[in-house]
Coordinates of C-alpha atoms and ligand atoms in Angstrom, one line a residue:
X1 CA 123.2 85.1 79.9
X2 CA 121.6 88.2 81.4
X3 CA 120.6 87.7 85.1
X4 CA 118.7 90.5 86.8
X5 CA 117.3 90.6 90.3
X6 CA 114.6 92.6 92.1
X7 CA 115.9 92.9 95.6
X8 CA 113.3 94.4 97.8
X9 CA 113.7 95.0 101.5
X10 CA 110.5 93.9 103.1
X11 CA 109.8 97.2 104.8
X12 CA 106.3 97.8 103.5
X13 CA 104.1 97.4 100.4
X14 CA 105.4 97.9 96.9
X15 CA 105.0 101.5 95.6
X16 CA 104.9 102.5 92.0
X17 CA 108.6 103.2 92.2
X18 CA 109.3 99.7 93.5
X19 CA 107.2 98.2 90.8
X20 CA 109.2 100.2 88.2
X21 CA 112.5 98.8 89.4
X22 CA 111.0 95.3 89.3
X23 CA 109.5 95.8 85.9
X24 CA 112.7 97.3 84.3
X25 CA 114.7 94.4 85.8
X26 CA 112.2 92.0 84.3
X27 CA 112.2 93.6 80.9
X28 CA 116.0 93.9 80.6
X29 CA 116.3 90.2 81.4
X30 CA 113.4 89.0 79.2
X31 CA 114.3 91.2 76.2
X32 CA 117.5 89.1 76.0
X33 CA 115.9 85.8 77.0
X34 CA 117.6 86.1 80.4
X35 CA 116.7 85.2 84.0
X36 CA 114.7 87.4 86.4
X37 CA 115.3 86.7 90.1
X38 CA 113.6 87.8 93.3
X39 CA 115.8 88.2 96.3
X40 CA 114.4 89.3 99.7
X41 CA 116.9 91.6 101.5
X42 CA 115.9 91.2 105.1
X43 CA 119.2 91.6 106.9
X44 CA 117.9 94.6 108.8
X45 CA 115.4 92.9 111.1
X46 CA 114.6 96.2 112.8
X47 CA 113.0 97.6 109.7
X48 CA 111.2 94.4 108.9
X49 CA 107.4 94.9 108.4
X50 CA 105.1 92.0 109.1
X51 CA 103.4 90.8 105.9
X52 CA 105.7 92.9 103.6
X53 CA 107.2 89.8 101.9
X54 CA 103.7 88.4 101.1
X55 CA 102.7 91.8 99.7
X56 CA 105.7 91.7 97.4
X57 CA 104.8 88.2 96.2
X58 CA 101.2 89.3 95.7
X59 CA 102.1 92.4 93.6
X60 CA 104.5 90.5 91.4
X61 CA 101.8 87.8 90.9
X62 CA 99.0 90.3 90.0
X63 CA 101.2 92.2 87.6
X64 CA 102.6 89.0 85.9
X65 CA 106.2 89.7 86.7
X66 CA 107.0 86.0 87.3
X67 CA 110.4 85.4 88.6
X68 CA 112.5 82.5 87.3
X69 CA 114.4 82.1 90.6
X70 CA 113.4 83.2 94.1
X71 CA 111.8 82.2 97.3
X72 CA 109.1 79.5 96.8
X73 CA 110.2 78.7 93.2
X74 CA 113.8 78.0 94.2
X75 CA 116.8 77.9 91.8
X76 CA 120.5 77.0 91.6
X77 CA 121.6 80.0 93.6
X78 CA 119.3 79.8 96.6
X79 CA 118.3 80.4 99.2
X80 CA 116.8 83.7 98.0
X81 CA 116.1 85.2 101.3
X82 CA 119.1 86.9 102.9
X83 CA 118.4 85.9 106.5
X84 CA 118.8 82.3 105.3
X85 CA 122.2 83.0 103.8
X86 CA 123.9 84.2 107.0
X87 CA 126.8 81.8 106.7
X88 CA 127.8 83.2 103.3
X89 CA 128.9 86.7 104.5
X90 CA 131.7 86.0 107.0
X91 CA 134.0 84.1 104.7
X92 CA 134.5 87.0 102.2
X93 CA 135.0 89.5 105.0
X94 CA 137.6 87.3 106.6
X95 CA 139.4 86.9 103.3
X96 CA 139.5 90.7 103.0
X97 CA 141.1 90.9 106.5
X98 CA 143.7 88.3 105.4
X99 CA 144.5 90.3 102.3
X100 CA 144.9 93.5 104.3
X101 CA 141.8 95.1 102.7
X102 CA 139.6 95.0 105.9
X103 CA 140.2 95.1 109.6
X104 CA 138.6 94.4 113.0
X105 CA 137.3 97.4 114.9
X106 CA 136.6 97.2 118.6
X107 CA 135.7 100.8 119.1
X108 CA 132.7 101.5 121.4
X109 CA 129.8 103.7 120.5
X110 CA 130.9 106.5 122.9
X111 CA 134.3 106.7 121.2
X112 CA 132.7 106.8 117.8
X113 CA 130.3 109.5 118.8
X114 CA 133.1 111.6 120.1
X115 CA 134.5 111.7 116.5
X116 CA 131.4 113.5 115.2
X117 CA 132.2 116.7 113.3
X118 CA 130.1 119.9 113.7
X119 CA 127.5 118.6 111.3
X120 CA 127.2 115.4 113.5
X121 CA 128.8 113.3 110.8
X122 CA 131.1 110.6 112.1
X123 CA 134.0 109.5 109.9
X124 CA 135.9 106.7 111.5
X125 CA 139.5 107.6 112.3
X126 CA 141.1 104.1 111.8
X127 CA 141.9 103.9 115.4
X128 CA 141.8 100.0 115.3
X129 CA 143.8 99.7 112.2
X130 CA 147.0 100.1 114.3
X131 CA 146.2 97.1 116.6
X132 CA 148.8 94.4 116.6
X133 CA 147.8 90.8 115.7
X134 CA 148.2 89.7 119.3
X135 CA 146.0 92.4 120.6
X136 CA 143.3 91.6 118.1
X137 CA 143.5 87.9 119.0
X138 CA 143.3 88.7 122.7
X139 CA 140.3 90.9 122.3
X140 CA 138.5 88.4 120.2
X141 CA 139.4 85.7 122.7
X142 CA 138.0 87.7 125.6
X143 CA 134.7 88.2 123.7
X144 CA 135.1 92.0 123.1
X145 CA 132.4 92.9 120.5
X146 CA 133.8 94.0 117.1
X147 CA 132.8 95.0 113.6
X148 CA 134.7 94.4 110.4
X149 CA 135.5 97.4 108.3
X150 CA 136.7 97.7 104.8
X151 CA 140.0 99.6 104.4
X152 CA 139.1 102.1 101.7
X153 CA 142.2 102.6 99.5
X154 CA 143.6 106.0 98.5
X155 CA 142.7 107.5 95.2
X156 CA 139.5 107.9 93.2
X157 CA 136.8 105.6 92.3
X158 CA 135.0 105.7 88.9
X159 CA 132.0 103.6 87.9
X160 CA 129.9 103.6 84.8
X161 CA 126.1 103.8 85.0
X162 CA 124.1 103.0 81.9
X163 CA 121.8 106.0 82.5
X164 CA 123.9 108.5 84.3
X165 CA 127.2 107.9 82.6
X166 CA 130.6 107.8 84.3
X167 CA 130.7 109.0 87.9
X168 CA 134.0 109.6 89.9
X169 CA 134.5 110.4 93.5
X170 CA 137.5 110.9 95.7
X171 CA 137.9 107.9 98.1
X172 CA 138.8 110.3 100.8
X173 CA 135.1 111.2 101.0
X174 CA 134.3 107.7 102.0
X175 CA 134.5 106.1 105.4
X176 CA 135.9 102.7 106.1
X177 CA 132.5 101.1 105.8
X178 CA 131.4 98.4 108.1
X179 CA 130.9 95.0 106.4
X180 CA 130.0 92.8 109.4
X181 CA 128.1 94.3 112.4
X182 CA 128.8 93.4 116.0
X183 CA 126.0 90.9 116.0
X184 CA 127.8 89.0 113.2
X185 CA 125.2 90.0 110.6
X186 CA 126.4 91.7 107.4
X187 CA 125.5 95.3 106.7
X188 CA 123.0 95.9 104.0
X189 CA 125.6 97.1 101.5
X190 CA 127.9 94.1 102.1
X191 CA 125.2 91.5 101.8
X192 CA 123.9 93.2 98.6
X193 CA 127.3 92.9 96.9
X194 CA 128.1 89.4 98.2
X195 CA 124.7 88.1 97.0
X196 CA 124.8 89.8 93.6
X197 CA 128.1 88.1 93.0
X198 CA 127.0 84.8 94.4
X199 CA 123.9 84.9 92.2
X200 CA 125.9 85.9 89.1
X201 CA 123.8 89.0 88.6
X202 CA 124.8 90.9 85.4
X203 CA 122.6 94.0 85.7
X204 CA 121.8 95.9 88.9
X205 CA 118.7 98.0 88.3
X206 CA 117.5 100.3 91.1
X207 CA 116.4 103.8 92.0
X208 CA 118.9 106.7 91.7
X209 CA 118.9 107.1 95.5
X210 CA 121.5 104.3 95.4
X211 CA 123.8 106.2 93.1
X212 CA 125.7 107.7 96.1
X213 CA 126.3 104.3 97.5
X214 CA 127.6 102.8 94.3
X215 CA 131.2 103.9 94.7
X216 CA 131.2 101.8 97.9
X217 CA 129.8 98.9 96.1
X218 CA 132.4 99.3 93.4
X219 CA 135.2 99.4 95.9
X220 CA 133.9 96.2 97.4
X221 CA 133.8 94.4 94.1
X222 CA 137.3 95.6 93.4
X223 CA 138.6 94.5 96.8
X224 CA 137.0 91.1 96.4
X225 CA 138.2 90.7 92.8
X226 CA 134.7 90.1 91.6
X227 CA 133.3 91.3 88.2
X228 CA 131.4 94.5 88.5
X229 CA 127.8 94.2 87.3
X230 CA 126.3 96.7 84.9
X231 CA 124.6 99.5 86.9
X232 CA 121.3 100.9 85.7
X233 CA 120.0 103.6 88.0
X234 CA 116.5 104.9 87.4
X235 CA 115.5 108.5 87.3
X236 CA 113.8 110.1 90.3
X237 CA 110.1 109.5 90.5
X238 CA 107.9 112.2 91.9
X239 CA 104.3 112.7 92.8
X240 CA 102.5 115.5 91.0
X241 CA 103.2 117.7 94.1
X242 CA 106.9 117.2 93.5
X243 CA 107.4 114.9 96.5
X244 CA 109.3 111.7 96.1
X245 CA 107.0 108.7 96.0
X246 CA 107.6 106.5 99.0
X247 CA 106.0 104.0 101.2
X248 CA 105.9 106.5 104.0
X249 CA 104.0 109.1 102.0
X250 CA 101.0 106.8 101.9
X251 CA 100.9 106.4 98.2
X252 CA 98.6 103.6 96.9
X253 CA 99.9 100.1 96.8
X254 CA 99.5 98.1 93.6
X255 CA 96.6 95.9 95.0
X256 CA 94.9 99.1 96.1
X257 CA 95.2 100.5 92.6
X258 CA 93.7 97.3 91.3
X259 CA 90.9 97.7 93.8
X260 CA 90.3 101.2 92.5
X261 CA 89.7 99.8 89.0
X262 CA 93.1 99.8 87.3
X263 CA 93.8 96.8 85.2
X264 CA 97.2 95.2 86.1
X265 CA 98.3 95.4 82.5
X266 CA 97.5 99.1 82.4
X267 CA 99.5 99.7 85.6
X268 CA 102.4 97.9 84.1
X269 CA 102.1 99.8 80.8
X270 CA 102.0 103.2 82.6
X271 CA 104.8 102.3 85.0
X272 CA 107.0 101.3 82.0
X273 CA 106.6 104.9 80.7
X274 CA 107.9 106.5 83.9
X275 CA 111.4 107.1 82.8
X276 CA 111.5 105.2 79.5
X277 CA 110.0 105.8 76.1
X278 CA 110.3 103.9 72.9
X279 CA 111.9 105.4 69.8
X280 CA 108.5 105.8 68.1
X281 CA 106.6 107.4 71.0
X282 CA 104.0 104.6 71.0
X283 CA 102.3 104.6 74.4
X284 CA 100.1 101.5 74.7
X285 CA 101.8 98.2 75.2
X286 CA 101.1 94.8 76.6
X287 CA 103.8 93.2 78.8
X288 CA 104.7 91.0 75.8
X289 CA 105.2 94.0 73.6
X290 CA 107.2 95.7 76.2
X291 CA 109.5 92.7 76.4
X292 CA 110.0 93.0 72.6
X293 CA 110.8 96.7 72.5
X294 CA 112.3 97.6 75.9
X295 CA 115.8 98.9 75.7
X296 CA 117.7 100.3 78.7
X297 CA 119.4 102.7 76.3
X298 CA 116.1 104.7 76.1
X299 CA 115.9 105.2 79.9
X300 CA 115.9 108.9 80.6
X301 CA 117.8 110.5 83.5
X302 CA 115.4 113.4 84.0
X303 CA 112.9 112.9 86.8
X304 CA 109.5 111.5 85.9
X305 CA 106.2 112.5 87.5
X306 CA 103.5 110.1 88.5
X307 CA 100.3 111.4 86.9
X308 CA 97.1 109.7 87.9
X309 CA 95.2 111.3 84.9
X310 CA 97.6 109.7 82.4
X311 CA 97.4 106.4 84.1
X312 CA 93.6 106.6 84.0
X313 CA 93.8 107.3 80.2
X314 CA 96.1 104.3 79.8
X315 CA 93.6 102.2 81.7
X316 CA 90.8 103.3 79.3
X317 CA 92.9 102.3 76.3
X318 CA 93.5 98.9 77.8
X319 CA 89.8 98.4 78.5
X320 CA 89.1 99.2 74.8
X321 CA 91.6 96.5 73.9
X322 CA 90.1 93.8 76.0
X323 CA 88.5 90.9 74.1
X324 CA 84.8 91.7 74.3
X325 CA 83.9 88.5 76.2
X326 CA 86.5 89.4 78.9
X327 CA 85.1 92.9 79.1
X328 CA 81.6 91.5 79.3
X329 CA 82.4 89.2 82.2
X330 CA 84.1 92.0 84.1
X331 CA 81.4 94.6 83.4
X332 CA 78.4 92.3 83.9
X333 CA 78.0 92.8 87.7
X334 CA 78.0 96.6 87.3
X335 CA 75.6 96.5 84.4
X336 CA 73.2 94.2 86.3
X337 CA 73.4 96.5 89.3
X338 CA 72.6 99.5 87.1
X339 CA 69.9 98.0 84.9
X340 CA 67.4 95.5 86.2
X341 CA 64.8 95.8 83.4
X342 CA 63.8 92.2 82.5
X343 CA 65.0 90.8 79.2
X344 CA 67.9 93.2 78.9
X345 CA 70.6 92.3 76.4
X346 CA 73.7 92.8 78.6
X347 CA 76.1 91.8 75.8
X348 CA 74.7 94.7 73.9
X349 CA 75.2 97.0 76.9
X350 CA 78.8 95.7 77.2
X351 CA 79.4 96.4 73.5
X352 CA 78.2 100.1 73.7
X353 CA 80.1 100.9 77.0
X354 CA 83.5 99.2 76.4
X355 CA 85.1 102.1 74.5
X356 CA 83.6 104.8 76.7
X357 CA 84.9 104.1 80.2
X358 CA 88.2 104.7 82.0
X359 CA 87.3 102.2 84.7
X360 CA 85.1 99.2 84.2
X361 CA 83.0 100.1 87.2
X362 CA 81.8 103.3 85.4
X363 CA 79.9 101.3 82.8
X364 CA 76.7 101.2 84.9
X365 CA 76.4 105.0 85.1
X366 CA 76.4 105.1 81.3
X367 CA 73.2 103.0 81.0
X368 CA 71.4 103.5 84.3
X369 CA 68.9 105.8 82.6
X370 CA 67.3 102.6 81.1
X371 CA 65.7 101.8 84.5
X372 CA 65.0 105.3 85.6
X373 CA 64.8 108.5 83.7
X374 CA 66.8 111.1 85.6
X375 CA 65.4 114.5 86.3
X376 CA 66.9 116.8 83.7
X377 CA 67.0 120.5 82.7
X378 CA 65.2 121.5 79.5
X379 CA 68.4 123.2 78.5
X380 CA 69.6 119.7 77.5
X381 CA 67.4 120.2 74.4
X382 CA 69.7 122.9 73.2
X383 CA 72.3 121.8 70.7
X384 CA 74.0 124.4 68.6
X385 CA 75.3 122.1 65.8
X386 CA 72.0 120.2 65.5
X387 CA 70.3 123.6 65.5
X388 CA 67.8 122.6 68.2
X389 CA 66.6 124.3 71.3
X390 CA 63.5 123.8 73.6
X391 CA 61.2 125.4 71.1
X392 CA 62.3 123.4 68.1
X393 CA 62.3 120.3 70.3
X394 CA 58.7 120.9 71.4
X395 CA 57.5 121.0 67.9
X396 CA 59.5 118.1 66.5
X397 CA 58.8 115.9 69.4
X398 CA 55.0 116.4 68.9
X399 CA 55.4 115.2 65.3
X400 CA 57.7 112.3 66.3
X401 CA 55.3 111.0 69.0
X402 CA 52.4 111.0 66.5
X403 CA 54.4 109.1 63.9
X404 CA 56.0 106.6 66.3
X405 CA 52.7 105.7 67.8
X406 CA 51.7 104.2 64.5
X407 CA 54.8 102.0 64.3
X408 CA 54.2 98.4 65.1
X409 CA 57.5 96.7 64.5
X410 CA 59.5 98.5 67.2
X411 CA 63.2 98.2 66.4
X412 CA 65.9 100.8 65.8
X413 CA 66.0 100.4 62.0
X414 CA 62.2 100.9 61.7
X415 CA 62.4 103.8 64.2
X416 CA 65.2 105.3 62.1
X417 CA 63.1 105.0 59.0
X418 CA 60.2 106.8 60.6
X419 CA 62.5 109.6 61.6
X420 CA 64.0 109.8 58.1
X421 CA 60.6 110.0 56.5
X422 CA 59.5 112.7 59.0
X423 CA 62.6 114.8 58.2
X424 CA 61.7 114.6 54.5
X425 CA 58.2 115.6 55.0
X426 CA 58.7 118.3 57.6
X427 CA 60.8 121.4 58.1
X428 CA 63.0 119.6 60.7
X429 CA 66.3 118.1 59.9
X430 CA 67.1 114.6 61.1
X431 CA 69.2 116.0 63.9
X432 CA 66.4 118.3 65.0
X433 CA 64.2 115.2 65.5
X434 CA 66.8 112.8 66.9
X435 CA 68.4 115.1 69.5
X436 CA 65.1 115.8 71.2
X437 CA 64.1 112.1 71.1
X438 CA 67.4 111.1 72.7
X439 CA 67.2 113.8 75.3
X440 CA 63.6 112.8 76.3
X441 CA 64.5 109.1 76.4
X442 CA 67.7 109.4 78.4
X443 CA 67.7 112.7 80.3
X444 CA 71.5 112.7 79.7
X445 CA 73.8 115.0 77.8
X446 CA 75.7 112.0 76.4
X447 CA 74.7 108.4 75.9
X448 CA 76.6 105.3 74.7
X449 CA 74.3 104.8 71.8
X450 CA 71.9 106.8 69.6
X451 CA 68.3 107.8 70.0
X452 CA 66.9 104.9 67.9
X453 CA 68.9 102.3 69.8
X454 CA 67.8 103.7 73.1
X455 CA 64.2 103.6 71.9
X456 CA 64.5 99.9 71.0
X457 CA 66.2 99.2 74.4
X458 CA 63.3 100.9 76.3
X459 CA 60.5 99.3 74.2
X460 CA 57.5 101.1 72.7
X461 CA 55.5 101.8 75.8
X462 CA 58.2 103.2 77.9
X463 CA 59.6 105.2 75.0
X464 CA 56.3 106.9 74.2
X465 CA 55.8 107.5 77.9
X466 CA 59.1 109.3 78.2
X467 CA 58.6 111.2 74.9
X468 CA 55.3 112.5 76.2
X469 CA 56.8 113.4 79.5
X470 CA 59.5 115.4 77.6
X471 CA 56.8 117.1 75.6
X472 CA 54.9 118.2 78.7
X473 CA 58.1 119.5 80.2
X474 CA 58.7 121.6 77.1
X475 CA 55.1 122.9 77.0
Ligands
LIG1 N1 116.9 96.4 98.9 C1 116.9 97.6 98.2 C2 115.6 98.2 98.3 O1 114.6 97.7 98.7 C3 117.3 97.4 96.8 C4 118.7 97.7 96.5 C5 119.2 97.2 95.2 O2 118.4 96.9 94.3 O3 120.4 97.0 95.1 O4 115.4 99.4 97.9

């Protein structure tokens, strides 16, 4: 059974990069019918940010990445918050001491600092490794503060990463890492390994910034005799300016993106593509579809760039795919704000705007000409393909106004028939009549429906008023 975990440290809101880790963990598990776990890694209380845990819950909830085990939902491997697991870390550290794979270190800060090399890097010199059993016991007895360090063995360490392949490093490059700090709390790395083992995690998915720490994790698993999980490190994620996306660089949080008008399913879809692509290059997916097709084998190791434009396009595609009644209910407040004309058919306005917006809130701008004709330049009457310009428009509008005045049953089909007849009987093509009508009625270069539909929406009186106003403008 595949068990993956998203293991955030509550040091701020979730960025796009954090969401990508969570999503890939989720997809790897769900693709195989496995279990997705949330574990809060809050051992480092100094970096704790008030409200960060709630922000993580909120983001996972909005995006639909429901965890099977975790804080609040529980599970057989709880608690799922590290600060509630304090008692679990000392026993494995003591076992390592017993087996000669770890040791107490009583060195003070000043001494450690004096070991710093020219670059300021401190590598511990194993001073306390020589202490006799009696000396250690006496120091502990007298309350001397200590840490517990892992004794890094000689040789090399190789681990396999699903994305980056085999990586080998010389153990001599590693320091005897601290497992338990002087306050009795585990270090971040130690707690991470102890918990991944305790929670039977099979796949560790995280950003590639953890690649350099993975030899240390590997040595810990080996020392403790625990199975090593499958590592999946994700490619670097950059902003379009080439900077790494981070909480500190003020990039938008997921709730902020939703506030800006991104649909959660579009965010998820776009984030899935940041470092992964399906074999057939399809780009638009629901979360369900992603679960079906996601395969860690298709994760790329080259850096991916967060592109707001692309995410905006993905958003538009998801809006197009919404069931019309859902789109209608989301668009209605914006349509009502933009168009207050009595008797308006808002369902119709929803229908003509749905496929034309990148954000739902843009729908109002597409139809706001219904209430108020904007001031426009007569150059709008020029259209090369339709072979119209202000002169053609002036003459064709004159004819159209005269003919439409006679029309009693004012609907777009009847209006269309009047235009067709006019085109037959005059020197103007249909386009040369429709383009000027549309321009005079909307004052916009593009509209979400054609001239005859606009005329029907506006009604006969208002339409004739606008057509005449257009004609005066042209004269
Ligand atoms: N707690 C780490 C973070 O917030 C995650 C490390 C991991 O997934 O192993 O980045």
